[in-house]
Amino acid sequence: MERLEVLKTYKLYIDGKFPRSESGRSTVIASAEGKVFAHTCKASRKDFRDAVEAARKAQQGWQDATAYLRGQILYRIAEMIEGKRAELAYAIDAIEGGGKSTRGGKGAGRKGAGSTGGGMKGDEEVTLAIDRVVAYAGWADKYAQVLGCNNPVASAHYNFTVPEPTGVVCVVAPDRPSLLGLVSLACPVICAGNTAVVVASEVNPIPAAVLAEACATGDVPGGVVNILTGARGELVPFIAGHREVDGVHTANVEDVHMAALRAGAGENVKRVTTRSGVDFTDRESCESPWWIEPFVEMKTIWHPAAS
């Protein structure tokens, strides 16, 4: 008798735990050959609200952690991704066609979506993703010196400008590259002491789900990173309208989703950073401290100068 393979159902990742969607919905993820590869949970509005609440609860503790500790935890994530290299590369190649653009109807060819940085082999993408996490681990205790300054003033004072985290930031990952795009957007956010609610690639959410497992076993405090899988078109309006979301980071998404996010920003004054045409393989651009800058607030401090 032929044995039926037990396919994995990947859960959501909220507050350091792996719940199913409260709606009970799931999505079939097919391989490039059209075969069922896995199932993922389809996040609902309630799941999104739970993720934001978890991120808000964890934010102050993550902000108060030393920059050195945040860097060490990011480096630990890189170590965990390294340990899951084979699983991640297999998921990228199997679902996205081994570097071939076989799923063009999703995430490619749509106005505003773009697919820059996609189409690479899985192992290559995993390598770039690991290196990107390591790069932001290094920036964790250095970006403040680059973005802050000692201001000249015409009085007997010292005047310093220092960056502080914005708060809870939603990351809307591009469809491709599914892993590299996600870490490139999420790492600048958490590096600076923000907490993140991540909406994974809709085309291939498996790498995001595997990354959640890496975070759970990689010393990341619960609630610092929360990962949702599901329909981007369903979740974006919730992101735009939620008043506990302080910022949004996204790249290469459809114009209609960009418009919704910007409309939400105008209504509830959240900071939205949308990047178009990003080549995620460009290290100089994507590993810059200026990718951190949109997710910090500048605080100016006056201190009397010693006589």
PDB file of C-alpha atoms in Angstrom, residues 16-265:
ATOM      1  CA  GLY A  16       6.759  33.489  21.019  1.00  0.00           C
ATOM      2  CA  LYS A  17       4.061  30.848  20.483  1.00  0.00           C
ATOM      3  CA  PHE A  18       2.694  29.005  17.455  1.00  0.00           C
ATOM      4  CA  PRO A  19      -1.108  29.350  17.430  1.00  0.00           C
ATOM      5  CA  ARG A  20      -3.402  28.342  14.611  1.00  0.00           C
ATOM      6  CA  SER A  21      -5.494  31.094  13.108  1.00  0.00           C
ATOM      7  CA  GLU A  22      -8.493  31.812  15.309  1.00  0.00           C
ATOM      8  CA  SER A  23     -10.597  31.677  12.119  1.00  0.00           C
ATOM      9  CA  GLY A  24      -9.594  28.071  11.488  1.00  0.00           C
ATOM     10  CA  ARG A  25      -8.615  28.900   7.901  1.00  0.00           C
ATOM     11  CA  SER A  26      -5.587  27.533   6.093  1.00  0.00           C
ATOM     12  CA  THR A  27      -4.007  27.847   2.655  1.00  0.00           C
ATOM     13  CA  VAL A  28      -2.552  25.150   0.443  1.00  0.00           C
ATOM     14  CA  ILE A  29       0.959  26.011  -0.741  1.00  0.00           C
ATOM     15  CA  ALA A  30       1.787  24.294  -4.027  1.00  0.00           C
ATOM     16  CA  SER A  31       5.190  23.501  -5.469  1.00  0.00           C
ATOM     17  CA  ALA A  32       6.286  24.865  -8.838  1.00  0.00           C
ATOM     18  CA  GLU A  33       5.106  21.549 -10.327  1.00  0.00           C
ATOM     19  CA  GLY A  34       1.618  22.084  -8.913  1.00  0.00           C
ATOM     20  CA  LYS A  35       1.854  19.487  -6.143  1.00  0.00           C
ATOM     21  CA  VAL A  36       0.762  20.217  -2.566  1.00  0.00           C
ATOM     22  CA  PHE A  37       3.898  21.191  -0.633  1.00  0.00           C
ATOM     23  CA  ALA A  38       2.522  22.299   2.748  1.00  0.00           C
ATOM     24  CA  HIS A  39      -0.294  24.185   4.440  1.00  0.00           C
ATOM     25  CA  THR A  40      -0.087  27.553   6.170  1.00  0.00           C
ATOM     26  CA  CYS A  41      -2.531  29.282   8.467  1.00  0.00           C
ATOM     27  CA  LYS A  42      -4.468  32.192   7.007  1.00  0.00           C
ATOM     28  CA  ALA A  43      -4.289  35.025   9.523  1.00  0.00           C
ATOM     29  CA  SER A  44      -7.424  36.987  10.378  1.00  0.00           C
ATOM     30  CA  ARG A  45      -8.030  40.442  11.792  1.00  0.00           C
ATOM     31  CA  LYS A  46      -8.119  38.957  15.292  1.00  0.00           C
ATOM     32  CA  ASP A  47      -4.746  37.268  14.722  1.00  0.00           C
ATOM     33  CA  PHE A  48      -3.302  40.574  13.561  1.00  0.00           C
ATOM     34  CA  ARG A  49      -4.631  42.389  16.636  1.00  0.00           C
ATOM     35  CA  ASP A  50      -3.160  39.682  18.886  1.00  0.00           C
ATOM     36  CA  ALA A  51       0.213  40.120  17.164  1.00  0.00           C
ATOM     37  CA  VAL A  52       0.137  43.905  17.638  1.00  0.00           C
ATOM     38  CA  GLU A  53      -0.757  43.503  21.311  1.00  0.00           C
ATOM     39  CA  ALA A  54       2.141  41.072  21.775  1.00  0.00           C
ATOM     40  CA  ALA A  55       4.513  43.451  20.010  1.00  0.00           C
ATOM     41  CA  ARG A  56       3.350  46.391  22.127  1.00  0.00           C
ATOM     42  CA  LYS A  57       3.803  44.404  25.337  1.00  0.00           C
ATOM     43  CA  ALA A  58       7.339  43.399  24.354  1.00  0.00           C
ATOM     44  CA  GLN A  59       8.458  46.748  22.952  1.00  0.00           C
ATOM     45  CA  GLN A  60       9.639  48.531  26.096  1.00  0.00           C
ATOM     46  CA  GLY A  61      11.707  45.589  27.258  1.00  0.00           C
ATOM     47  CA  TRP A  62      13.313  45.230  23.838  1.00  0.00           C
ATOM     48  CA  GLN A  63      14.012  48.972  23.678  1.00  0.00           C
ATOM     49  CA  ASP A  64      15.589  48.893  27.131  1.00  0.00           C
ATOM     50  CA  ALA A  65      17.850  45.952  26.250  1.00  0.00           C
ATOM     51  CA  THR A  66      21.398  47.006  25.548  1.00  0.00           C
ATOM     52  CA  ALA A  67      22.361  47.536  21.931  1.00  0.00           C
ATOM     53  CA  TYR A  68      25.039  44.895  22.408  1.00  0.00           C
ATOM     54  CA  LEU A  69      22.426  42.335  23.512  1.00  0.00           C
ATOM     55  CA  ARG A  70      20.165  43.136  20.560  1.00  0.00           C
ATOM     56  CA  GLY A  71      23.133  42.601  18.263  1.00  0.00           C
ATOM     57  CA  GLN A  72      23.935  39.279  19.910  1.00  0.00           C
ATOM     58  CA  ILE A  73      20.344  38.097  19.505  1.00  0.00           C
ATOM     59  CA  LEU A  74      20.313  39.096  15.841  1.00  0.00           C
ATOM     60  CA  TYR A  75      23.550  37.176  15.379  1.00  0.00           C
ATOM     61  CA  ARG A  76      21.932  34.186  17.060  1.00  0.00           C
ATOM     62  CA  ILE A  77      19.095  34.370  14.512  1.00  0.00           C
ATOM     63  CA  ALA A  78      21.723  34.191  11.769  1.00  0.00           C
ATOM     64  CA  GLU A  79      23.176  31.093  13.427  1.00  0.00           C
ATOM     65  CA  MET A  80      19.750  29.462  13.543  1.00  0.00           C
ATOM     66  CA  ILE A  81      19.076  30.268   9.881  1.00  0.00           C
ATOM     67  CA  GLU A  82      22.443  28.697   9.038  1.00  0.00           C
ATOM     68  CA  GLY A  83      21.282  25.547  10.793  1.00  0.00           C
ATOM     69  CA  LYS A  84      18.099  25.515   8.724  1.00  0.00           C
ATOM     70  CA  ARG A  85      19.868  26.298   5.442  1.00  0.00           C
ATOM     71  CA  ALA A  86      18.878  23.066   3.685  1.00  0.00           C
ATOM     72  CA  GLU A  87      15.221  23.319   4.692  1.00  0.00           C
ATOM     73  CA  LEU A  88      14.983  26.953   3.600  1.00  0.00           C
ATOM     74  CA  ALA A  89      16.778  26.432   0.294  1.00  0.00           C
ATOM     75  CA  TYR A  90      14.573  23.432  -0.501  1.00  0.00           C
ATOM     76  CA  ALA A  91      11.396  25.422   0.196  1.00  0.00           C
ATOM     77  CA  ILE A  92      12.547  28.321  -1.978  1.00  0.00           C
ATOM     78  CA  ASP A  93      13.555  26.095  -4.900  1.00  0.00           C
ATOM     79  CA  ALA A  94      10.552  23.780  -4.710  1.00  0.00           C
ATOM     80  CA  ILE A  95       7.919  26.520  -4.585  1.00  0.00           C
ATOM     81  CA  GLU A  96       9.583  29.222  -6.653  1.00  0.00           C
ATOM     82  CA  GLY A  97      10.928  26.923  -9.342  1.00  0.00           C
ATOM     83  CA  GLY A  98      14.585  26.633  -8.436  1.00  0.00           C
ATOM     84  CA  GLY A  99      15.447  30.121  -9.552  1.00  0.00           C
ATOM     85  CA  LYS A 100      13.008  30.210 -12.473  1.00  0.00           C
ATOM     86  CA  SER A 101      10.115  32.647 -12.477  1.00  0.00           C
ATOM     87  CA  THR A 102       7.388  30.014 -12.797  1.00  0.00           C
ATOM     88  CA  ARG A 103       4.841  31.708 -10.547  1.00  0.00           C
ATOM     89  CA  GLY A 104       4.687  35.001 -12.440  1.00  0.00           C
ATOM     90  CA  GLY A 105       0.987  35.455 -11.785  1.00  0.00           C
ATOM     91  CA  LYS A 106       1.797  36.102  -8.125  1.00  0.00           C
ATOM     92  CA  GLY A 107       4.131  38.930  -7.200  1.00  0.00           C
ATOM     93  CA  ALA A 108       5.439  39.555 -10.692  1.00  0.00           C
ATOM     94  CA  GLY A 109       4.054  41.516 -13.567  1.00  0.00           C
ATOM     95  CA  ARG A 110       1.591  43.474 -11.442  1.00  0.00           C
ATOM     96  CA  LYS A 111       1.821  47.221 -11.401  1.00  0.00           C
ATOM     97  CA  GLY A 112       3.956  48.359  -8.510  1.00  0.00           C
ATOM     98  CA  ALA A 113       4.762  44.848  -7.349  1.00  0.00           C
ATOM     99  CA  GLY A 114       8.095  44.210  -9.027  1.00  0.00           C
ATOM    100  CA  SER A 115      10.203  41.121  -8.560  1.00  0.00           C
ATOM    101  CA  THR A 116      13.670  42.654  -8.310  1.00  0.00           C
ATOM    102  CA  GLY A 117      16.055  40.377  -6.448  1.00  0.00           C
ATOM    103  CA  GLY A 118      13.937  37.263  -7.094  1.00  0.00           C
ATOM    104  CA  GLY A 119      14.807  34.405  -9.414  1.00  0.00           C
ATOM    105  CA  MET A 120      17.941  33.295  -7.520  1.00  0.00           C
ATOM    106  CA  LYS A 121      18.678  29.783  -6.365  1.00  0.00           C
ATOM    107  CA  GLY A 122      17.554  28.881  -2.865  1.00  0.00           C
ATOM    108  CA  ASP A 123      21.005  28.337  -1.381  1.00  0.00           C
ATOM    109  CA  GLU A 124      22.195  31.660  -2.779  1.00  0.00           C
ATOM    110  CA  GLU A 125      19.217  33.463  -1.260  1.00  0.00           C
ATOM    111  CA  VAL A 126      19.734  31.821   2.136  1.00  0.00           C
ATOM    112  CA  THR A 127      23.396  32.850   2.107  1.00  0.00           C
ATOM    113  CA  LEU A 128      22.497  36.466   1.358  1.00  0.00           C
ATOM    114  CA  ALA A 129      19.815  36.399   4.072  1.00  0.00           C
ATOM    115  CA  ILE A 130      22.266  35.107   6.690  1.00  0.00           C
ATOM    116  CA  ASP A 131      24.790  37.769   5.747  1.00  0.00           C
ATOM    117  CA  ARG A 132      22.104  40.457   5.945  1.00  0.00           C
ATOM    118  CA  VAL A 133      21.111  39.463   9.475  1.00  0.00           C
ATOM    119  CA  VAL A 134      24.782  39.496  10.495  1.00  0.00           C
ATOM    120  CA  ALA A 135      25.184  42.964   8.967  1.00  0.00           C
ATOM    121  CA  TYR A 136      22.349  44.380  11.070  1.00  0.00           C
ATOM    122  CA  ALA A 137      23.626  42.538  14.136  1.00  0.00           C
ATOM    123  CA  GLY A 138      26.775  44.601  13.631  1.00  0.00           C
ATOM    124  CA  TRP A 139      24.827  47.840  13.221  1.00  0.00           C
ATOM    125  CA  ALA A 140      22.873  47.346  16.472  1.00  0.00           C
ATOM    126  CA  ASP A 141      25.465  49.118  18.637  1.00  0.00           C
ATOM    127  CA  LYS A 142      26.817  51.441  15.929  1.00  0.00           C
ATOM    128  CA  TYR A 143      23.902  53.061  14.094  1.00  0.00           C
ATOM    129  CA  ALA A 144      23.291  55.545  16.935  1.00  0.00           C
ATOM    130  CA  GLN A 145      26.725  57.083  16.376  1.00  0.00           C
ATOM    131  CA  VAL A 146      26.014  57.438  12.648  1.00  0.00           C
ATOM    132  CA  LEU A 147      22.483  58.832  12.941  1.00  0.00           C
ATOM    133  CA  GLY A 148      22.986  60.877  16.134  1.00  0.00           C
ATOM    134  CA  CYS A 149      25.214  63.881  16.662  1.00  0.00           C
ATOM    135  CA  ASN A 150      26.684  66.438  19.054  1.00  0.00           C
ATOM    136  CA  ASN A 151      25.156  69.758  18.021  1.00  0.00           C
ATOM    137  CA  PRO A 152      26.999  73.097  18.270  1.00  0.00           C
ATOM    138  CA  VAL A 153      25.041  75.625  20.369  1.00  0.00           C
ATOM    139  CA  ALA A 154      25.699  79.233  21.393  1.00  0.00           C
ATOM    140  CA  SER A 155      25.367  78.689  25.125  1.00  0.00           C
ATOM    141  CA  ALA A 156      27.078  76.945  28.012  1.00  0.00           C
ATOM    142  CA  HIS A 157      25.480  73.584  27.200  1.00  0.00           C
ATOM    143  CA  TYR A 158      26.119  70.339  25.432  1.00  0.00           C
ATOM    144  CA  ASN A 159      23.395  69.447  22.939  1.00  0.00           C
ATOM    145  CA  PHE A 160      23.057  65.847  21.800  1.00  0.00           C
ATOM    146  CA  THR A 161      20.679  64.236  19.313  1.00  0.00           C
ATOM    147  CA  VAL A 162      20.152  60.506  19.863  1.00  0.00           C
ATOM    148  CA  PRO A 163      17.894  58.034  18.030  1.00  0.00           C
ATOM    149  CA  GLU A 164      15.197  56.138  19.902  1.00  0.00           C
ATOM    150  CA  PRO A 165      12.944  53.393  18.509  1.00  0.00           C
ATOM    151  CA  THR A 166       9.572  54.291  17.006  1.00  0.00           C
ATOM    152  CA  GLY A 167       7.640  51.426  18.648  1.00  0.00           C
ATOM    153  CA  VAL A 168       5.596  48.730  16.886  1.00  0.00           C
ATOM    154  CA  VAL A 169       6.366  48.438  13.175  1.00  0.00           C
ATOM    155  CA  CYS A 170       4.569  46.242  10.634  1.00  0.00           C
ATOM    156  CA  VAL A 171       6.735  44.673   7.942  1.00  0.00           C
ATOM    157  CA  VAL A 172       4.941  43.746   4.725  1.00  0.00           C
ATOM    158  CA  ALA A 173       7.353  41.417   2.962  1.00  0.00           C
ATOM    159  CA  PRO A 174       7.580  41.273  -0.828  1.00  0.00           C
ATOM    160  CA  ASP A 175       6.504  38.121  -2.634  1.00  0.00           C
ATOM    161  CA  ARG A 176      10.020  37.591  -3.934  1.00  0.00           C
ATOM    162  CA  PRO A 177      12.678  37.084  -2.724  1.00  0.00           C
ATOM    163  CA  SER A 178      10.592  35.494   0.023  1.00  0.00           C
ATOM    164  CA  LEU A 179      13.319  35.092   2.653  1.00  0.00           C
ATOM    165  CA  LEU A 180      15.861  37.748   1.718  1.00  0.00           C
ATOM    166  CA  GLY A 181      13.162  40.382   1.259  1.00  0.00           C
ATOM    167  CA  LEU A 182      11.693  39.609   4.673  1.00  0.00           C
ATOM    168  CA  VAL A 183      14.958  39.790   6.636  1.00  0.00           C
ATOM    169  CA  SER A 184      16.071  42.902   4.724  1.00  0.00           C
ATOM    170  CA  LEU A 185      12.942  44.731   5.882  1.00  0.00           C
ATOM    171  CA  ALA A 186      12.614  43.256   9.377  1.00  0.00           C
ATOM    172  CA  CYS A 187      16.229  43.480  10.582  1.00  0.00           C
ATOM    173  CA  PRO A 188      16.517  47.306  10.428  1.00  0.00           C
ATOM    174  CA  VAL A 189      13.301  47.495  12.447  1.00  0.00           C
ATOM    175  CA  ILE A 190      14.273  45.193  15.317  1.00  0.00           C
ATOM    176  CA  CYS A 191      17.930  46.273  15.244  1.00  0.00           C
ATOM    177  CA  ALA A 192      16.846  49.716  16.473  1.00  0.00           C
ATOM    178  CA  GLY A 193      14.760  48.413  19.379  1.00  0.00           C
ATOM    179  CA  ASN A 194      11.370  48.294  17.664  1.00  0.00           C
ATOM    180  CA  THR A 195       9.161  45.233  17.726  1.00  0.00           C
ATOM    181  CA  ALA A 196       7.796  43.794  14.487  1.00  0.00           C
ATOM    182  CA  VAL A 197       4.610  42.293  13.113  1.00  0.00           C
ATOM    183  CA  VAL A 198       5.571  40.650   9.828  1.00  0.00           C
ATOM    184  CA  VAL A 199       3.203  39.748   6.993  1.00  0.00           C
ATOM    185  CA  ALA A 200       4.980  37.037   5.017  1.00  0.00           C
ATOM    186  CA  SER A 201       5.247  36.590   1.258  1.00  0.00           C
ATOM    187  CA  GLU A 202       1.915  35.454  -0.129  1.00  0.00           C
ATOM    188  CA  VAL A 203       3.540  33.458  -2.932  1.00  0.00           C
ATOM    189  CA  ASN A 204       5.907  31.530  -0.686  1.00  0.00           C
ATOM    190  CA  PRO A 205       5.303  31.977   3.060  1.00  0.00           C
ATOM    191  CA  ILE A 206       7.250  28.840   4.022  1.00  0.00           C
ATOM    192  CA  PRO A 207      10.627  30.578   4.568  1.00  0.00           C
ATOM    193  CA  ALA A 208       8.908  33.056   6.904  1.00  0.00           C
ATOM    194  CA  ALA A 209       7.369  30.176   8.841  1.00  0.00           C
ATOM    195  CA  VAL A 210      10.766  28.486   9.122  1.00  0.00           C
ATOM    196  CA  LEU A 211      12.283  31.807  10.227  1.00  0.00           C
ATOM    197  CA  ALA A 212       9.668  31.902  13.008  1.00  0.00           C
ATOM    198  CA  GLU A 213      10.995  28.569  14.241  1.00  0.00           C
ATOM    199  CA  ALA A 214      14.517  30.006  14.173  1.00  0.00           C
ATOM    200  CA  CYS A 215      13.374  32.993  16.259  1.00  0.00           C
ATOM    201  CA  ALA A 216      11.611  30.743  18.766  1.00  0.00           C
ATOM    202  CA  THR A 217      14.797  28.779  19.411  1.00  0.00           C
ATOM    203  CA  GLY A 218      17.200  31.675  18.933  1.00  0.00           C
ATOM    204  CA  ASP A 219      16.844  33.734  22.128  1.00  0.00           C
ATOM    205  CA  VAL A 220      14.382  36.259  20.623  1.00  0.00           C
ATOM    206  CA  PRO A 221      12.068  37.422  23.443  1.00  0.00           C
ATOM    207  CA  GLY A 222       8.414  36.602  22.867  1.00  0.00           C
ATOM    208  CA  GLY A 223       6.564  39.350  21.028  1.00  0.00           C
ATOM    209  CA  VAL A 224       9.649  41.024  19.546  1.00  0.00           C
ATOM    210  CA  VAL A 225       9.048  39.302  16.194  1.00  0.00           C
ATOM    211  CA  ASN A 226       5.561  38.127  15.225  1.00  0.00           C
ATOM    212  CA  ILE A 227       4.997  36.461  11.850  1.00  0.00           C
ATOM    213  CA  LEU A 228       1.664  36.142  10.075  1.00  0.00           C
ATOM    214  CA  THR A 229       0.908  34.189   6.928  1.00  0.00           C
ATOM    215  CA  GLY A 230      -2.158  34.839   4.823  1.00  0.00           C
ATOM    216  CA  ALA A 231      -3.673  37.145   2.237  1.00  0.00           C
ATOM    217  CA  ARG A 232      -1.867  40.482   1.988  1.00  0.00           C
ATOM    218  CA  GLY A 233      -4.927  42.159   0.512  1.00  0.00           C
ATOM    219  CA  GLU A 234      -6.919  41.152   3.573  1.00  0.00           C
ATOM    220  CA  LEU A 235      -4.330  42.219   6.154  1.00  0.00           C
ATOM    221  CA  VAL A 236      -3.094  45.520   4.678  1.00  0.00           C
ATOM    222  CA  PRO A 237      -6.285  47.460   5.538  1.00  0.00           C
ATOM    223  CA  PHE A 238      -5.980  46.277   9.154  1.00  0.00           C
ATOM    224  CA  ILE A 239      -2.363  47.463   9.239  1.00  0.00           C
ATOM    225  CA  ALA A 240      -3.321  50.827   7.763  1.00  0.00           C
ATOM    226  CA  GLY A 241      -6.121  51.420  10.234  1.00  0.00           C
ATOM    227  CA  HIS A 242      -4.663  50.086  13.491  1.00  0.00           C
ATOM    228  CA  ARG A 243      -3.749  52.949  15.832  1.00  0.00           C
ATOM    229  CA  GLU A 244      -1.268  50.895  17.858  1.00  0.00           C
ATOM    230  CA  VAL A 245       0.927  50.438  14.792  1.00  0.00           C
ATOM    231  CA  ASP A 246       3.573  53.166  14.797  1.00  0.00           C
ATOM    232  CA  GLY A 247       5.246  52.435  11.492  1.00  0.00           C
ATOM    233  CA  VAL A 248       5.253  50.277   8.369  1.00  0.00           C
ATOM    234  CA  HIS A 249       8.160  48.978   6.290  1.00  0.00           C
ATOM    235  CA  THR A 250       7.440  47.429   2.898  1.00  0.00           C
ATOM    236  CA  ALA A 251       8.989  47.041  -0.526  1.00  0.00           C
ATOM    237  CA  ASN A 252       7.954  46.065  -4.046  1.00  0.00           C
ATOM    238  CA  VAL A 253       4.256  45.753  -3.211  1.00  0.00           C
ATOM    239  CA  GLU A 254       1.290  46.565  -5.385  1.00  0.00           C
ATOM    240  CA  ASP A 255       0.255  50.175  -5.866  1.00  0.00           C
ATOM    241  CA  VAL A 256      -3.172  49.491  -4.364  1.00  0.00           C
ATOM    242  CA  HIS A 257      -1.571  48.300  -1.127  1.00  0.00           C
ATOM    243  CA  MET A 258       0.831  51.246  -1.041  1.00  0.00           C
ATOM    244  CA  ALA A 259      -2.138  53.590  -1.442  1.00  0.00           C
ATOM    245  CA  ALA A 260      -4.019  51.913   1.413  1.00  0.00           C
ATOM    246  CA  LEU A 261      -1.020  52.161   3.734  1.00  0.00           C
ATOM    247  CA  ARG A 262      -0.439  55.818   2.933  1.00  0.00           C
ATOM    248  CA  ALA A 263      -4.119  56.611   3.413  1.00  0.00           C
ATOM    249  CA  GLY A 264      -3.956  54.981   6.837  1.00  0.00           C
ATOM    250  CA  ALA A 265      -0.868  56.997   7.677  1.00  0.00           C
TER     251      ALA A 265
END
